[in-house]
Short mmCIF file of C-alpha atoms in Angstrom, two decimals:
data_model
loop_
_atom_site.label_atom_id
_atom_site.label_comp_id
_atom_site.label_asym_id
_atom_site.label_seq_id
_atom_site.Cartn_x
_atom_site.Cartn_y
_atom_site.Cartn_z
CA MET C 1 15.71 -26.40 97.09
CA ILE C 2 16.94 -23.10 95.75
CA LYS C 3 19.89 -24.87 94.07
CA SER C 4 17.59 -27.35 92.50
CA ALA C 5 15.34 -24.63 91.11
CA THR C 6 18.38 -22.90 89.64
CA VAL C 7 19.45 -26.04 87.76
CA SER C 8 15.93 -26.57 86.47
CA THR C 9 15.78 -23.02 85.11
CA PHE C 10 19.19 -23.45 83.46
CA ASP C 11 18.15 -26.73 81.87
CA THR C 12 14.95 -25.16 80.60
CA CYS C 13 16.89 -22.30 78.98
CA LYS C 14 19.31 -24.79 77.42
CA THR C 15 16.43 -26.86 76.03
CA THR C 16 14.73 -23.75 74.63
CA LYS C 17 17.92 -22.69 72.83
CA SER C 18 18.37 -26.20 71.42
CA GLU C 19 14.81 -26.31 70.11
CA ARG C 20 15.21 -22.85 68.61
CA LYS C 21 18.37 -23.96 66.88
CA ARG C 22 16.66 -27.08 65.52
CA ARG C 23 13.77 -24.99 64.24
CA ILE C 24 16.19 -22.62 62.49
CA LEU C 25 18.07 -25.54 60.89
CA LYS C 26 14.81 -27.15 59.84
CA LYS C 27 13.65 -23.87 58.32
CA GLU C 28 16.95 -23.46 56.49
CA TYR C 29 16.75 -27.06 55.25
CA PHE C 30 13.27 -26.62 53.80
CA SER C 31 14.27 -23.24 52.40
CA SER C 32 17.20 -24.91 50.60
CA ILE C 33 14.92 -27.66 49.23
CA LYS C 34 12.49 -25.01 48.04
CA SER C 35 15.32 -23.12 46.31
CA VAL C 36 16.52 -26.30 44.59
CA ILE C 37 12.99 -27.06 43.36
CA ILE C 38 12.56 -23.50 42.05
CA ILE C 39 15.92 -23.65 40.25
CA PHE C 40 15.00 -27.04 38.78
CA ILE C 41 11.65 -25.71 37.51
CA LEU C 42 13.37 -22.64 36.05
CA ILE C 43 15.89 -24.85 34.23
CA ILE C 44 13.05 -26.92 32.73
CA LEU C 45 11.20 -23.75 31.69
CA LEU C 46 14.31 -22.23 30.15
CA TYR C 47 15.06 -25.46 28.31
CA GLY C 48 11.48 -25.58 27.04
CA ILE C 49 11.70 -21.97 25.84
CA PHE C 50 15.09 -22.64 24.20
CA TYR C 51 13.82 -25.83 22.54
CA GLY C 52 10.68 -24.07 21.31
CA CYS C 53 12.71 -21.20 19.88
CA MET C 54 15.07 -23.66 18.16
CA LYS C 55 12.14 -25.52 16.59
CA ILE C 56 10.69 -22.24 15.29
CA TYR C 57 14.11 -21.19 13.98
CA GLU C 58 14.66 -24.55 12.28
CA LYS C 59 11.22 -24.48 10.67
CA LEU C 60 11.85 -20.99 9.32
CA GLN C 61 15.32 -22.04 8.19
CA ALA C 62 13.97 -25.16 6.43
CA ASN C 63 11.57 -22.95 4.48
CA THR C 64 14.54 -21.04 3.01
CA TYR C 65 16.23 -24.13 1.55
CA ASP C 66 16.14 -24.68 -2.17
CA TYR C 67 17.64 -27.36 -4.38
CA GLY C 68 16.66 -29.58 -7.28
CA ILE C 69 13.61 -29.14 -9.51
CA LYS C 70 10.03 -28.68 -8.31
CA ILE C 71 7.46 -30.73 -10.21
CA ASN C 72 3.72 -30.18 -9.79
CA ILE C 73 1.84 -33.43 -9.18
CA GLY C 74 -1.78 -33.33 -8.01
CA ASN C 75 -1.42 -29.65 -7.04
CA HIS C 76 1.53 -30.46 -4.76
CA ASN C 77 5.23 -29.80 -5.31
CA MET C 78 7.54 -32.78 -5.53
CA VAL C 79 11.29 -32.14 -5.66
CA ILE C 80 13.68 -34.16 -7.82
CA ASN C 81 17.33 -33.77 -8.73
CA ILE C 82 18.90 -34.63 -12.09
CA ASP C 83 22.62 -35.26 -12.65
CA GLY C 84 24.23 -36.28 -15.94
CA GLU C 85 21.45 -34.66 -17.94
CA LYS C 86 23.36 -35.02 -21.22
CA ASN C 87 23.31 -38.83 -20.96
CA ASP C 88 20.66 -40.99 -22.64
CA LYS C 89 20.24 -43.92 -20.23
CA VAL C 90 18.10 -42.99 -17.23
CA LEU C 91 18.39 -44.29 -13.64
CA VAL C 92 15.55 -43.36 -11.27
CA ILE C 93 16.54 -43.54 -7.59
CA ILE C 94 13.71 -44.35 -5.14
CA PRO C 95 14.82 -43.79 -1.52
CA GLY C 96 14.33 -45.77 1.67
CA LEU C 97 11.53 -44.99 4.10
CA GLY C 98 11.82 -41.67 5.92
CA SER C 99 14.96 -40.32 4.26
CA PRO C 100 15.18 -36.70 5.51
CA SER C 101 16.70 -35.50 2.22
CA PRO C 102 17.14 -38.06 -0.59
CA VAL C 103 18.89 -35.46 -2.76
CA LEU C 104 21.64 -35.05 -0.15
CA GLN C 105 21.66 -38.63 1.09
CA TYR C 106 21.97 -40.29 -2.32
CA ARG C 107 24.31 -37.71 -3.85
CA PRO C 108 27.38 -39.99 -3.53
CA ILE C 109 25.56 -42.60 -5.64
CA SER C 110 24.45 -40.01 -8.19
CA ASP C 111 27.97 -38.59 -8.41
CA ALA C 112 29.42 -42.04 -9.04
CA LEU C 113 26.97 -42.91 -11.83
CA SER C 114 26.17 -39.59 -13.52
CA ASP C 115 29.22 -39.63 -15.80
CA LYS C 116 27.49 -42.31 -17.91
CA TYR C 117 23.83 -42.09 -16.89
CA LYS C 118 21.14 -39.52 -16.34
CA VAL C 119 20.45 -40.02 -12.62
CA ILE C 120 17.16 -38.78 -11.17
CA ILE C 121 16.80 -38.72 -7.40
CA MET C 122 13.15 -38.69 -6.33
CA GLU C 123 11.90 -37.03 -3.14
CA PRO C 124 8.45 -38.53 -2.47
CA PHE C 125 5.91 -36.36 -0.66
CA GLY C 126 7.00 -35.83 2.94
CA TYR C 127 10.69 -36.31 2.08
CA GLY C 128 13.34 -33.60 1.71
CA LEU C 129 11.84 -30.41 0.26
CA SER C 130 8.74 -32.06 -1.21
CA ASP C 131 5.32 -31.09 0.17
CA VAL C 132 3.67 -32.84 3.09
CA VAL C 133 0.31 -34.04 1.77
CA LYS C 134 -3.01 -35.33 3.09
CA GLU C 135 -3.31 -38.18 0.57
CA GLU C 136 -2.77 -41.64 2.07
CA ARG C 137 0.75 -42.98 1.59
CA THR C 138 -0.37 -46.24 0.05
CA ILE C 139 1.90 -47.97 -2.42
CA GLU C 140 -0.65 -47.24 -5.14
CA ASN C 141 -0.56 -43.49 -4.49
CA ILE C 142 3.20 -43.28 -4.02
CA VAL C 143 4.02 -45.18 -7.22
CA SER C 144 1.37 -43.29 -9.20
CA GLU C 145 2.85 -39.94 -8.07
CA LEU C 146 6.46 -40.93 -8.80
CA HIS C 147 5.54 -42.43 -12.14
CA GLY C 148 3.61 -39.27 -13.03
CA VAL C 149 6.78 -37.24 -12.59
CA ILE C 150 8.85 -39.50 -14.85
CA LYS C 151 6.31 -40.29 -17.54
CA GLU C 152 3.94 -37.33 -17.66
CA GLN C 153 6.10 -34.41 -16.54
CA LEU C 154 9.60 -35.38 -17.73
CA LYS C 155 8.29 -37.34 -20.76
CA ILE C 156 10.74 -40.20 -20.20
CA ASP C 157 9.48 -43.42 -21.79
CA LYS C 158 12.22 -45.90 -20.85
CA TYR C 159 14.31 -46.03 -17.68
CA TYR C 160 15.96 -48.23 -15.05
CA LEU C 161 14.64 -48.22 -11.49
CA LEU C 162 17.16 -48.12 -8.65
CA GLY C 163 15.60 -48.77 -5.25
CA HIS C 164 17.17 -48.71 -1.82
CA SER C 165 15.50 -50.41 1.16
CA LEU C 166 11.72 -49.79 0.98
CA GLY C 167 12.29 -48.08 -2.37
CA GLY C 168 12.81 -51.60 -3.70
CA LEU C 169 9.28 -52.63 -2.71
CA TYR C 170 7.85 -49.59 -4.51
CA SER C 171 10.04 -50.45 -7.52
CA LEU C 172 8.58 -53.97 -7.59
CA TYR C 173 5.02 -52.62 -7.66
CA TRP C 174 6.04 -50.02 -10.27
CA SER C 175 7.68 -52.69 -12.46
CA ASP C 176 4.60 -54.87 -12.27
CA LYS C 177 2.30 -51.99 -13.20
CA TYR C 178 4.45 -50.37 -15.91
CA SER C 179 6.54 -53.32 -17.13
CA ASN C 180 6.61 -52.01 -20.72
CA GLU C 181 8.56 -48.92 -19.56
CA VAL C 182 11.06 -50.37 -17.07
CA LEU C 183 14.32 -51.50 -18.70
CA GLY C 184 15.67 -53.12 -15.54
CA PHE C 185 15.77 -53.03 -11.76
CA ILE C 186 18.80 -52.36 -9.55
CA GLY C 187 18.27 -53.13 -5.87
CA PHE C 188 20.37 -51.93 -2.96
CA ASP C 189 19.52 -54.15 0.04
CA THR C 190 15.81 -53.83 -0.62
CA ILE C 191 12.69 -54.78 1.30
CA VAL C 192 10.98 -57.64 -0.56
CA PRO C 193 7.50 -59.17 0.00
CA GLU C 194 8.88 -62.42 1.44
CA ILE C 195 10.34 -60.54 4.40
CA GLU C 196 7.00 -61.37 6.05
CA THR C 197 8.07 -65.03 6.19
CA ILE C 198 10.83 -64.14 8.65
CA SER C 199 9.63 -64.51 12.26
CA ASN C 200 10.97 -61.18 13.54
CA TYR C 201 10.35 -59.25 10.31
CA LYS C 202 8.69 -56.31 12.11
CA ASP C 203 11.85 -55.72 14.14
CA ILE C 204 13.91 -55.93 10.95
CA LEU C 205 11.68 -53.37 9.21
CA ASN C 206 12.14 -50.97 12.13
CA GLU C 207 15.91 -51.30 11.87
CA LEU C 208 16.03 -50.77 8.10
CA ASN C 209 14.37 -47.36 7.85
CA PHE C 210 15.49 -43.83 8.60
CA ILE C 211 12.75 -43.08 11.13
CA ASP C 212 13.82 -45.37 13.95
CA ASP C 213 17.53 -44.98 13.31
CA GLN C 214 19.73 -42.97 15.71
CA TYR C 215 18.32 -39.48 16.11
CA VAL C 216 20.24 -36.51 14.79
CA LYS C 217 22.77 -35.12 17.25
CA SER C 218 22.38 -31.55 18.44
CA LYS C 219 23.79 -28.46 16.73
CA ASN C 220 26.32 -28.17 19.57
CA ASN C 221 28.03 -31.42 18.56
CA ASN C 222 31.31 -30.26 17.03
CA GLN C 223 31.72 -33.55 15.18
CA LYS C 224 28.41 -32.92 13.36
CA LYS C 225 27.62 -36.63 13.69
CA LEU C 226 24.33 -37.45 12.04
CA PHE C 227 22.39 -40.66 12.02
CA SER C 228 23.73 -43.19 9.60
CA SER C 229 21.89 -42.21 6.43
CA LEU C 230 24.40 -39.47 5.49
CA TYR C 231 27.63 -41.04 4.26
CA PRO C 232 30.50 -39.78 6.46
CA LYS C 233 33.25 -40.33 3.88
CA TYR C 234 31.64 -38.08 1.28
CA ASN C 235 32.85 -34.48 1.16
CA TYR C 236 29.68 -32.67 2.27
CA ASN C 237 30.26 -29.04 3.17
CA GLY C 238 29.17 -27.43 6.44
CA GLU C 239 26.07 -25.83 4.93
CA GLU C 240 24.87 -29.16 3.55
CA ILE C 241 25.46 -30.93 6.86
CA GLU C 242 23.51 -28.24 8.72
CA MET C 243 20.73 -28.40 6.11
CA TYR C 244 20.52 -32.17 6.53
CA ARG C 245 20.41 -31.85 10.33
CA ILE C 246 17.54 -29.37 10.19
CA LEU C 247 15.61 -31.32 7.55
CA SER C 248 16.07 -34.43 9.68
CA SER C 249 14.53 -32.63 12.63
CA GLN C 250 11.67 -31.24 10.54
CA ASN C 251 10.84 -34.30 8.43
CA LYS C 252 11.43 -37.17 10.83
CA PHE C 253 7.85 -37.36 12.04
CA ASN C 254 5.87 -35.23 9.63
CA LYS C 255 2.34 -36.40 8.81
CA SER C 256 3.17 -37.92 5.44
CA VAL C 257 6.09 -39.98 6.79
CA GLN C 258 4.06 -41.09 9.82
CA ASN C 259 1.22 -42.15 7.55
CA GLU C 260 3.58 -44.06 5.25
CA TYR C 261 5.09 -45.84 8.24
CA SER C 262 1.64 -46.77 9.56
CA LEU C 263 0.75 -48.25 6.15
CA LEU C 264 3.90 -50.34 5.87
CA GLU C 265 2.11 -53.63 6.48
CA TYR C 266 -0.66 -52.71 4.04
CA ASN C 267 1.93 -51.88 1.37
CA LEU C 268 3.66 -55.21 1.98
CA LYS C 269 0.38 -57.06 1.57
CA MET C 270 -0.25 -55.26 -1.73
CA THR C 271 2.91 -56.91 -3.12
CA GLN C 272 2.39 -60.33 -1.54
CA GLY C 273 3.42 -63.04 -4.01
CA MET C 274 4.54 -60.41 -6.54
CA LYS C 275 7.73 -60.95 -8.55
CA PHE C 276 9.53 -58.92 -11.18
CA PRO C 277 8.10 -59.56 -14.65
CA LYS C 278 10.01 -61.91 -16.95
CA ILE C 279 10.99 -59.14 -19.35
CA ILE C 280 12.66 -57.00 -16.64
CA PRO C 281 16.27 -57.93 -15.76
CA VAL C 282 17.03 -57.78 -12.03
CA ILE C 283 20.25 -57.25 -10.11
CA ASN C 284 20.17 -57.05 -6.32
CA PHE C 285 23.15 -55.95 -4.23
CA ILE C 286 22.72 -56.99 -0.59
CA CYS C 287 24.84 -56.22 2.48
CA SER C 288 26.78 -58.72 4.60
CA ASP C 289 25.38 -57.29 7.84
CA ASN C 290 21.93 -58.56 6.88
CA THR C 291 23.01 -61.88 5.38
CA ASP C 292 25.00 -62.61 8.55
CA ARG C 293 22.05 -62.06 10.89
CA ILE C 294 19.15 -63.05 8.62
CA PRO C 295 19.81 -66.52 7.11
CA ALA C 296 17.05 -66.17 4.48
CA TRP C 297 18.08 -62.68 3.31
CA LYS C 298 19.90 -63.79 0.15
CA GLN C 299 17.27 -66.39 -0.75
CA ILE C 300 14.28 -64.05 -0.54
CA HIS C 301 16.11 -61.57 -2.79
CA ASP C 302 16.80 -64.32 -5.28
CA ASN C 303 13.15 -65.39 -5.15
CA VAL C 304 11.72 -61.96 -6.01
CA GLY C 305 13.54 -61.98 -9.34
CA ASN C 306 13.51 -65.68 -10.19
CA GLU C 307 10.89 -65.32 -12.95
CA SER C 308 13.04 -62.80 -14.80
CA THR C 309 15.23 -63.93 -17.69
CA SER C 310 18.16 -62.27 -15.90
CA ASN C 311 18.40 -62.38 -12.09
CA GLU C 312 21.51 -61.79 -9.98
CA VAL C 313 22.05 -61.38 -6.25
CA ILE C 314 25.45 -60.06 -5.17
CA GLU C 315 26.53 -59.89 -1.53
CA LEU C 316 28.91 -57.10 -0.52
CA THR C 317 30.57 -56.22 2.78
CA GLY C 318 28.99 -53.49 4.90
CA ASN C 319 25.77 -52.30 6.49
CA HIS C 320 22.36 -51.40 5.10
CA PHE C 321 23.07 -47.65 4.91
CA TYR C 322 26.74 -47.45 3.85
CA PHE C 323 27.62 -50.61 1.91
CA VAL C 324 26.80 -49.21 -1.55
CA MET C 325 29.17 -46.25 -1.19
CA ASP C 326 31.83 -48.46 0.42
CA ASN C 327 31.75 -50.78 -2.61
CA PHE C 328 31.58 -48.38 -5.57
CA ASP C 329 34.72 -49.98 -7.03
CA THR C 330 32.79 -53.24 -7.39
CA ILE C 331 29.29 -51.91 -8.13
CA THR C 332 30.09 -49.30 -10.80
CA PRO C 333 31.89 -51.59 -13.29
CA LYS C 334 29.28 -54.29 -12.70
CA LEU C 335 26.45 -51.89 -13.54
CA ASN C 336 28.31 -50.57 -16.59
CA GLU C 337 28.51 -54.14 -17.83
CA TRP C 338 24.91 -55.00 -16.84
CA ILE C 339 23.09 -51.93 -18.23
CA LYS C 340 22.41 -52.43 -21.92
#
């Protein structure tokens, strides 16, 4: 009996030590989990603080940028850039939807054409360094504002319109409204009213603007890779690349651009059935990427100009954002021949 009692006491002590050890391990386990959670929360907080500070820095930095010419329209500042000012024939570039900085983005085109033409790059409200405004971004307002710069402020009576992407739709409305001023239209893979006849046209519209394109890579990316609207083969300097990155971050979803995007269908409807007037010659350059995947792409571009006395559609290799710059050797001599 005594032996038995001794074993029982020993077993009890052993069990107590085992339970104590389990409790210690359990406590350490939960303590470790707690530490991991705290570290995770701290990382999120630090990232949030860092991101907030970067946004403040970028906003302040964006406010220091200055290029082009500021024009007052409706008590707001619109920025434009003029190259080849000594030349008589005027080309007015109207950018695609949501371009973070048309002056930087379309500089390769301006450089290629400004030896013979006065090239004016427009930055509509909400784009580049132009003001963000409360006025609705309807096609009527946008065209009225842009036209006011050319006609009323710069006192230019005759000019060619050059539209890229959605800028082509605005050019169509502009040409219809001010046909006595427009000498001709040059389209670079433009959005045309008949795009609505294509079954997946909404998906196509999302792909062909600068809002839903690949977001700008972070400042820490040594390659400085930006989304595809800034031509990688052009010799931009480091300051310009950084400016474009910051303007992309600041302008991508500002109120004016968001409003313009929300009114895209309305603006399409305002041009439904519209074609370039007979007196305005039309030349449309379209990219192979879109003709390959959208069977009707070439036809709808031919249709929008088929009432004009001169209407050409030329397909070139490349994508919606880069094909113009990749084909300067073809485009430049063609335009020199086409522009009267």
